[in-house]
Structure formats: structure tokens, C-alpha cells
PDB file of C-alpha atoms in Angstrom:
ATOM      1  CA  MET C   1      19.389 -33.932  -4.776  1.00 50.00           C
ATOM      2  CA  ALA C   2      22.333 -36.400  -5.056  1.00 54.00           C
ATOM      3  CA  PRO C   3      24.492 -36.657  -2.387  1.00 59.00           C
ATOM      4  CA  VAL C   4      27.698 -34.662  -2.316  1.00 65.00           C
ATOM      5  CA  THR C   5      31.184 -36.143  -1.024  1.00 78.00           C
ATOM      6  CA  PRO C   6      33.767 -33.680  -0.363  1.00 80.00           C
ATOM      7  CA  THR C   7      37.510 -34.454  -0.286  1.00 87.00           C
ATOM      8  CA  ILE C   8      38.027 -31.503   2.295  1.00 92.00           C
ATOM      9  CA  ASP C   9      36.389 -31.707   5.963  1.00 95.00           C
ATOM     10  CA  PHE C  10      33.980 -29.077   6.585  1.00 96.00           C
ATOM     11  CA  SER C  11      31.940 -27.986   9.611  1.00 97.00           C
ATOM     12  CA  ALA C  12      28.635 -26.341   9.474  1.00 97.00           C
ATOM     13  CA  VAL C  13      27.640 -23.387  11.477  1.00 96.00           C
ATOM     14  CA  VAL C  14      23.921 -22.209  11.615  1.00 96.00           C
ATOM     15  CA  VAL C  15      22.287 -19.640  13.808  1.00 95.00           C
ATOM     16  CA  CYS C  16      18.774 -20.286  14.676  1.00 95.00           C
ATOM     17  CA  TYR C  17      15.885 -18.481  16.389  1.00 94.00           C
ATOM     18  CA  ASN C  18      12.472 -20.509  15.636  1.00 94.00           C
ATOM     19  CA  GLU C  19      13.403 -21.662  12.366  1.00 93.00           C
ATOM     20  CA  ALA C  20      11.503 -24.802  12.125  1.00 95.00           C
ATOM     21  CA  ASP C  21       9.650 -23.786   8.866  1.00 93.00           C
ATOM     22  CA  ARG C  22      12.805 -23.368   6.890  1.00 91.00           C
ATOM     23  CA  LEU C  23      15.460 -25.310   8.943  1.00 95.00           C
ATOM     24  CA  GLY C  24      15.150 -28.408   7.229  1.00 96.00           C
ATOM     25  CA  ARG C  25      15.811 -27.426   3.722  1.00 92.00           C
ATOM     26  CA  ALA C  26      18.714 -25.588   4.797  1.00 93.00           C
ATOM     27  CA  LEU C  27      20.343 -28.667   6.487  1.00 97.00           C
ATOM     28  CA  ASP C  28      19.792 -30.686   3.103  1.00 96.00           C
ATOM     29  CA  THR C  29      22.024 -28.229   1.334  1.00 93.00           C
ATOM     30  CA  ILE C  30      24.781 -28.834   3.736  1.00 95.00           C
ATOM     31  CA  ALA C  31      24.446 -32.485   4.734  1.00 95.00           C
ATOM     32  CA  PHE C  32      28.097 -33.222   3.081  1.00 95.00           C
ATOM     33  CA  CYS C  33      29.376 -31.330   5.961  1.00 96.00           C
ATOM     34  CA  LYS C  34      31.213 -33.848   8.567  1.00 96.00           C
ATOM     35  CA  GLU C  35      30.039 -31.512  11.576  1.00 97.00           C
ATOM     36  CA  LEU C  36      26.831 -29.588  12.009  1.00 98.00           C
ATOM     37  CA  ILE C  37      26.707 -27.093  14.927  1.00 98.00           C
ATOM     38  CA  ILE C  38      23.394 -25.076  15.369  1.00 98.00           C
ATOM     39  CA  VAL C  39      23.746 -22.102  17.551  1.00 96.00           C
ATOM     40  CA  ASP C  40      20.393 -21.703  19.221  1.00 96.00           C
ATOM     41  CA  LEU C  41      19.067 -18.572  20.478  1.00 94.00           C
ATOM     42  CA  ASP C  42      16.362 -19.800  22.700  1.00 93.00           C
ATOM     43  CA  SER C  43      14.043 -21.074  20.246  1.00 95.00           C
ATOM     44  CA  THR C  44      10.640 -21.948  21.289  1.00 96.00           C
ATOM     45  CA  ASP C  45       9.172 -23.793  18.118  1.00 96.00           C
ATOM     46  CA  ARG C  46      10.815 -27.197  16.764  1.00 97.00           C
ATOM     47  CA  THR C  47      14.049 -26.041  15.946  1.00 97.00           C
ATOM     48  CA  LEU C  48      15.856 -28.087  18.273  1.00 97.00           C
ATOM     49  CA  ASP C  49      13.923 -31.055  17.202  1.00 97.00           C
ATOM     50  CA  ILE C  50      14.911 -30.654  13.723  1.00 97.00           C
ATOM     51  CA  ALA C  51      18.189 -29.917  14.523  1.00 97.00           C
ATOM     52  CA  ARG C  52      18.630 -33.281  16.428  1.00 97.00           C
ATOM     53  CA  ARG C  53      17.160 -35.164  13.804  1.00 97.00           C
ATOM     54  CA  TYR C  54      20.041 -33.704  11.705  1.00 97.00           C
ATOM     55  CA  GLY C  55      22.670 -35.104  14.361  1.00 97.00           C
ATOM     56  CA  ALA C  56      23.616 -31.515  15.073  1.00 97.00           C
ATOM     57  CA  ILE C  57      25.507 -30.289  18.378  1.00 97.00           C
ATOM     58  CA  ILE C  58      23.638 -27.752  19.665  1.00 97.00           C
ATOM     59  CA  LEU C  59      24.697 -24.826  21.501  1.00 97.00           C
ATOM     60  CA  ARG C  60      22.932 -22.337  23.264  1.00 95.00           C
ATOM     61  CA  GLN C  61      23.106 -18.598  23.829  1.00 91.00           C
ATOM     62  CA  ASP C  62      21.034 -15.541  24.573  1.00 88.00           C
ATOM     63  CA  ARG C  63      19.922 -13.226  21.797  1.00 83.00           C
ATOM     64  CA  PRO C  64      22.857 -10.775  21.089  1.00 80.00           C
ATOM     65  CA  ALA C  65      23.149  -6.966  20.446  1.00 68.00           C
ATOM     66  CA  TYR C  66      25.641  -7.592  17.421  1.00 68.00           C
ATOM     67  CA  PRO C  67      24.513 -10.299  15.088  1.00 67.00           C
ATOM     68  CA  ASN C  68      27.595 -12.134  14.204  1.00 78.00           C
ATOM     69  CA  LEU C  69      28.230 -13.003  17.858  1.00 84.00           C
ATOM     70  CA  PRO C  70      26.541 -16.276  17.661  1.00 90.00           C
ATOM     71  CA  ARG C  71      28.205 -17.343  14.515  1.00 88.00           C
ATOM     72  CA  GLN C  72      31.603 -16.361  15.908  1.00 86.00           C
ATOM     73  CA  PHE C  73      30.534 -18.729  19.113  1.00 89.00           C
ATOM     74  CA  GLY C  74      29.985 -21.313  16.675  1.00 92.00           C
ATOM     75  CA  ILE C  75      32.875 -21.222  14.791  1.00 90.00           C
ATOM     76  CA  SER C  76      35.101 -20.801  17.812  1.00 90.00           C
ATOM     77  CA  HIS C  77      33.395 -24.681  18.651  1.00 94.00           C
ATOM     78  CA  ALA C  78      34.164 -26.353  15.525  1.00 94.00           C
ATOM     79  CA  HIS C  79      36.600 -29.081  14.777  1.00 96.00           C
ATOM     80  CA  CYS C  80      36.895 -29.027  10.904  1.00 96.00           C
ATOM     81  CA  PRO C  81      39.674 -26.596   9.363  1.00 94.00           C
ATOM     82  CA  TRP C  82      37.066 -25.085   6.829  1.00 94.00           C
ATOM     83  CA  ILE C  83      33.664 -23.456   7.975  1.00 94.00           C
ATOM     84  CA  VAL C  84      30.391 -23.451   6.097  1.00 93.00           C
ATOM     85  CA  THR C  85      28.239 -20.294   7.273  1.00 91.00           C
ATOM     86  CA  ILE C  86      24.578 -20.003   6.125  1.00 89.00           C
ATOM     87  CA  ASP C  87      21.310 -18.848   7.665  1.00 88.00           C
ATOM     88  CA  PRO C  88      18.481 -21.052   8.123  1.00 91.00           C
ATOM     89  CA  ASP C  89      16.627 -19.446   5.102  1.00 83.00           C
ATOM     90  CA  GLU C  90      19.523 -19.977   2.740  1.00 83.00           C
ATOM     91  CA  GLU C  91      20.314 -22.972   0.499  1.00 85.00           C
ATOM     92  CA  PHE C  92      24.134 -23.756  -0.159  1.00 87.00           C
ATOM     93  CA  PRO C  93      25.026 -24.410  -3.825  1.00 85.00           C
ATOM     94  CA  THR C  94      26.374 -27.884  -3.409  1.00 87.00           C
ATOM     95  CA  ASP C  95      26.816 -27.891  -6.986  1.00 85.00           C
ATOM     96  CA  GLU C  96      29.680 -25.515  -6.885  1.00 84.00           C
ATOM     97  CA  LEU C  97      31.394 -27.700  -4.085  1.00 88.00           C
ATOM     98  CA  ALA C  98      34.090 -29.225  -6.639  1.00 89.00           C
ATOM     99  CA  LYS C  99      34.859 -25.711  -7.876  1.00 87.00           C
ATOM    100  CA  ILE C 100      35.104 -24.370  -4.088  1.00 87.00           C
ATOM    101  CA  GLU C 101      37.519 -27.304  -3.035  1.00 91.00           C
ATOM    102  CA  ALA C 102      39.643 -26.605  -6.012  1.00 90.00           C
ATOM    103  CA  LYS C 103      39.826 -23.114  -4.995  1.00 87.00           C
ATOM    104  CA  ILE C 104      41.111 -24.124  -1.593  1.00 89.00           C
ATOM    105  CA  ARG C 105      43.576 -26.378  -3.023  1.00 91.00           C
ATOM    106  CA  GLU C 106      44.716 -23.642  -5.426  1.00 89.00           C
ATOM    107  CA  ASN C 107      45.233 -21.078  -2.519  1.00 87.00           C
ATOM    108  CA  PRO C 108      46.482 -23.257   0.337  1.00 83.00           C
ATOM    109  CA  GLY C 109      46.725 -20.198   2.763  1.00 86.00           C
ATOM    110  CA  SER C 110      43.606 -18.451   2.125  1.00 84.00           C
ATOM    111  CA  ALA C 111      41.374 -17.636   4.887  1.00 84.00           C
ATOM    112  CA  GLY C 112      37.793 -18.178   3.103  1.00 82.00           C
ATOM    113  CA  VAL C 113      36.106 -18.631  -0.023  1.00 81.00           C
ATOM    114  CA  ARG C 114      33.781 -15.589  -1.272  1.00 74.00           C
ATOM    115  CA  MET C 115      31.216 -16.927  -3.756  1.00 70.00           C
ATOM    116  CA  PRO C 116      28.216 -15.461  -5.539  1.00 69.00           C
ATOM    117  CA  TRP C 117      25.370 -15.533  -3.255  1.00 66.00           C
ATOM    118  CA  GLN C 118      21.652 -15.244  -3.034  1.00 67.00           C
ATOM    119  CA  PHE C 119      20.644 -13.459   0.079  1.00 68.00           C
ATOM    120  CA  TYR C 120      17.191 -14.313   1.553  1.00 69.00           C
ATOM    121  CA  PHE C 121      14.781 -12.878   4.006  1.00 70.00           C
ATOM    122  CA  GLY C 122      11.886 -15.109   5.390  1.00 65.00           C
ATOM    123  CA  CYS C 123      12.809 -17.858   2.612  1.00 64.00           C
ATOM    124  CA  LYS C 124      12.051 -15.015  -0.168  1.00 73.00           C
ATOM    125  CA  PRO C 125      15.262 -14.006  -2.191  1.00 74.00           C
ATOM    126  CA  LEU C 126      16.029 -10.434  -1.835  1.00 73.00           C
ATOM    127  CA  ARG C 127      15.777  -8.632  -5.110  1.00 71.00           C
ATOM    128  CA  CYS C 128      15.584  -4.742  -4.582  1.00 68.00           C
ATOM    129  CA  THR C 129      17.920  -4.240  -1.452  1.00 62.00           C
ATOM    130  CA  ALA C 130      21.868  -3.899  -1.477  1.00 61.00           C
ATOM    131  CA  TRP C 131      21.627  -7.684  -0.492  1.00 59.00           C
ATOM    132  CA  GLY C 132      19.531  -8.449  -3.723  1.00 61.00           C
ATOM    133  CA  ASN C 133      21.992  -7.214  -6.282  1.00 64.00           C
ATOM    134  CA  PRO C 134      22.822  -9.977  -8.499  1.00 61.00           C
ATOM    135  CA  ASN C 135      26.647  -9.720  -8.074  1.00 61.00           C
ATOM    136  CA  ASN C 136      26.631 -10.275  -4.305  1.00 63.00           C
ATOM    137  CA  LYS C 137      29.389 -12.453  -2.550  1.00 61.00           C
ATOM    138  CA  LYS C 138      29.569 -13.865   0.446  1.00 64.00           C
ATOM    139  CA  ALA C 139      32.334 -15.255   2.510  1.00 63.00           C
ATOM    140  CA  ALA C 140      29.979 -18.498   3.064  1.00 78.00           C
ATOM    141  CA  ILE C 141      33.165 -20.859   3.748  1.00 86.00           C
ATOM    142  CA  VAL C 142      36.136 -19.422   6.059  1.00 86.00           C
ATOM    143  CA  HIS C 143      39.280 -21.065   7.766  1.00 88.00           C
ATOM    144  CA  ARG C 144      38.536 -21.427  11.185  1.00 85.00           C
ATOM    145  CA  ASN C 145      42.290 -20.725  12.212  1.00 83.00           C
ATOM    146  CA  ARG C 146      42.700 -17.754   9.810  1.00 80.00           C
ATOM    147  CA  ILE C 147      39.677 -15.679  10.847  1.00 75.00           C
ATOM    148  CA  GLU C 148      39.164 -13.455  13.824  1.00 67.00           C
ATOM    149  CA  THR C 149      36.304 -15.018  15.950  1.00 55.00           C
ATOM    150  CA  THR C 150      36.846 -12.972  19.091  1.00 55.00           C
ATOM    151  CA  PRO C 151      33.707 -10.989  19.772  1.00 52.00           C
ATOM    152  CA  ILE C 152      33.827  -7.247  19.558  1.00 50.00           C
ATOM    153  CA  GLU C 153      31.993  -4.539  21.341  1.00 49.00           C
ATOM    154  CA  PHE C 154      29.626  -2.740  18.751  1.00 46.00           C
ATOM    155  CA  ARG C 155      31.197   1.159  18.828  1.00 47.00           C
ATOM    156  CA  LYS C 156      34.638  -0.722  17.948  1.00 48.00           C
ATOM    157  CA  TRP C 157      33.011  -2.519  15.028  1.00 44.00           C
ATOM    158  CA  LEU C 158      31.764   0.618  13.529  1.00 45.00           C
ATOM    159  CA  LYS C 159      35.393   2.330  14.286  1.00 44.00           C
ATOM    160  CA  ILE C 160      36.797  -0.833  12.535  1.00 43.00           C
ATOM    161  CA  MET C 161      34.761  -0.509   9.551  1.00 41.00           C
ATOM    162  CA  PHE C 162      35.686   3.271   9.156  1.00 42.00           C
ATOM    163  CA  VAL C 163      39.283   2.881  10.033  1.00 39.00           C
ATOM    164  CA  ALA C 164      39.356  -0.002   7.329  1.00 37.00           C
ATOM    165  CA  LYS C 165      37.542   2.063   4.804  1.00 35.00           C
ATOM    166  CA  MET C 166      35.048  -0.312   4.298  1.00 38.00           C
ATOM    167  CA  VAL C 167      31.983   1.040   2.489  1.00 38.00           C
ATOM    168  CA  LEU C 168      29.180   1.607   4.196  1.00 37.00           C
ATOM    169  CA  PRO C 169      26.550   4.154   3.103  1.00 39.00           C
ATOM    170  CA  SER C 170      25.753   6.956   5.184  1.00 40.00           C
ATOM    171  CA  PRO C 171      22.080   6.516   5.802  1.00 42.00           C
ATOM    172  CA  TRP C 172      22.763   2.884   7.321  1.00 40.00           C
ATOM    173  CA  TYR C 173      25.553   4.175   9.237  1.00 41.00           C
ATOM    174  CA  SER C 174      23.160   6.936  10.737  1.00 44.00           C
ATOM    175  CA  ARG C 175      20.549   4.687  11.380  1.00 44.00           C
ATOM    176  CA  ILE C 176      22.818   2.093  12.901  1.00 44.00           C
ATOM    177  CA  LYS C 177      24.411   4.790  15.504  1.00 46.00           C
ATOM    178  CA  ARG C 178      20.813   5.843  16.322  1.00 50.00           C
ATOM    179  CA  TYR C 179      19.629   2.707  17.075  1.00 47.00           C
ATOM    180  CA  HIS C 180      22.761   1.887  19.081  1.00 46.00           C
ATOM    181  CA  GLU C 181      22.825   5.196  21.069  1.00 52.00           C
ATOM    182  CA  ASN C 182      19.102   4.704  21.903  1.00 52.00           C
ATOM    183  CA  ARG C 183      18.559   1.491  22.554  1.00 47.00           C
ATOM    184  CA  PRO C 184      17.442   0.708  26.221  1.00 50.00           C
ATOM    185  CA  ASN C 185      19.698  -1.252  28.593  1.00 47.00           C
ATOM    186  CA  ARG C 186      23.257  -0.315  26.607  1.00 42.00           C
ATOM    187  CA  PRO C 187      26.177  -0.683  28.535  1.00 44.00           C
ATOM    188  CA  ALA C 188      28.127   1.913  29.816  1.00 42.00           C
ATOM    189  CA  SER C 189      30.689   3.429  27.608  1.00 39.00           C
TER     190      SER C 189
END
């Protein structure tokens, strides 16, 4: 892969838990970022060794109840204005970087860039779920000062989802709600 030299400064945030087998490939695709932040959820494999080899800033956090909290934590520690967020089993489409920078310049007040995205599970592309849709988009790049990075409690998150009338199919909602209500050691309401 040819090196990519962006004209905008990017930080990258990657959340990891025992990702040694796949992390290097993901980090190769975000090598253009000026700053690399790894939020580690107590990995017990070689994940941290790999992250150090790439010169990453390593932040540690306990495994959360809500999956986006570690990403928000990483974003809050980033220094560059634009943040690239990927999972360890994903690859950033570096061939699109010039188009992404052009979009950012065309929309100087934007909070992020939604782009076509292939979602993966365990390094395998998802094809038959909601995330396997070929028209999927992901806000893979966000502006650190134009998004909310404050942790929110799970029930408030569900309420926000419905108040904002975001689409969450009812079978998913009932499974999420059932899980949350029945999980052990849940905080008191």
C-alpha cells in the first residue's frame, strides 16, 4: 500500500480487547493519522505490544456496559481536530482520503463524514445482517469539538433513540431492553 499524506491532521481511536491477530492490518490502513490512540479493555494477548510498535498512545479502561463508552473516552483524549474511528477488524479506505478531505473543506462546519462502509465480524465481512447491507454508511470521521463525547447511561440512550425517532427495529429493542433489565450487577435506577 502506497503511503498516504493527508493535508488535514487526523487522530485515530481504536478500541481493543485481545485483538493481536487483526490489529496490525487495521493500523496499517490508518498510518496516515498524526496520532494513534488505542483504548485497551484489559487485553491479555500481544495487543499492547503491537500497539506500541505503531507508536500508539495507550489508554486503559475496564470493559463497559455500553459499547461506545471506550470510543468516547479515546476521542476525549485526542489532540487533532478530526478523529478516525475504526474497529480492529476493519480497514480504513485510504484510497478515499482525498475525497474525504475535499468533503471536509466543502463543509467546514460539519461534525463528521459518513461514508460507505463494510462492517466486519472477526475479520469476515458481514453480508446477511443489517450491518451487511451494501448501502451501509458509518460516521468513521468526526470532529472532536462538534460531537458529544460525554458518557450516557444506557436507559437514557434508549430514550434518546426513541425521542429522536431513530429507527431501531422492535425485535432489537426488546432484546436490548430484556438484556439490560436482566443483567447481573446492574446499577440501581
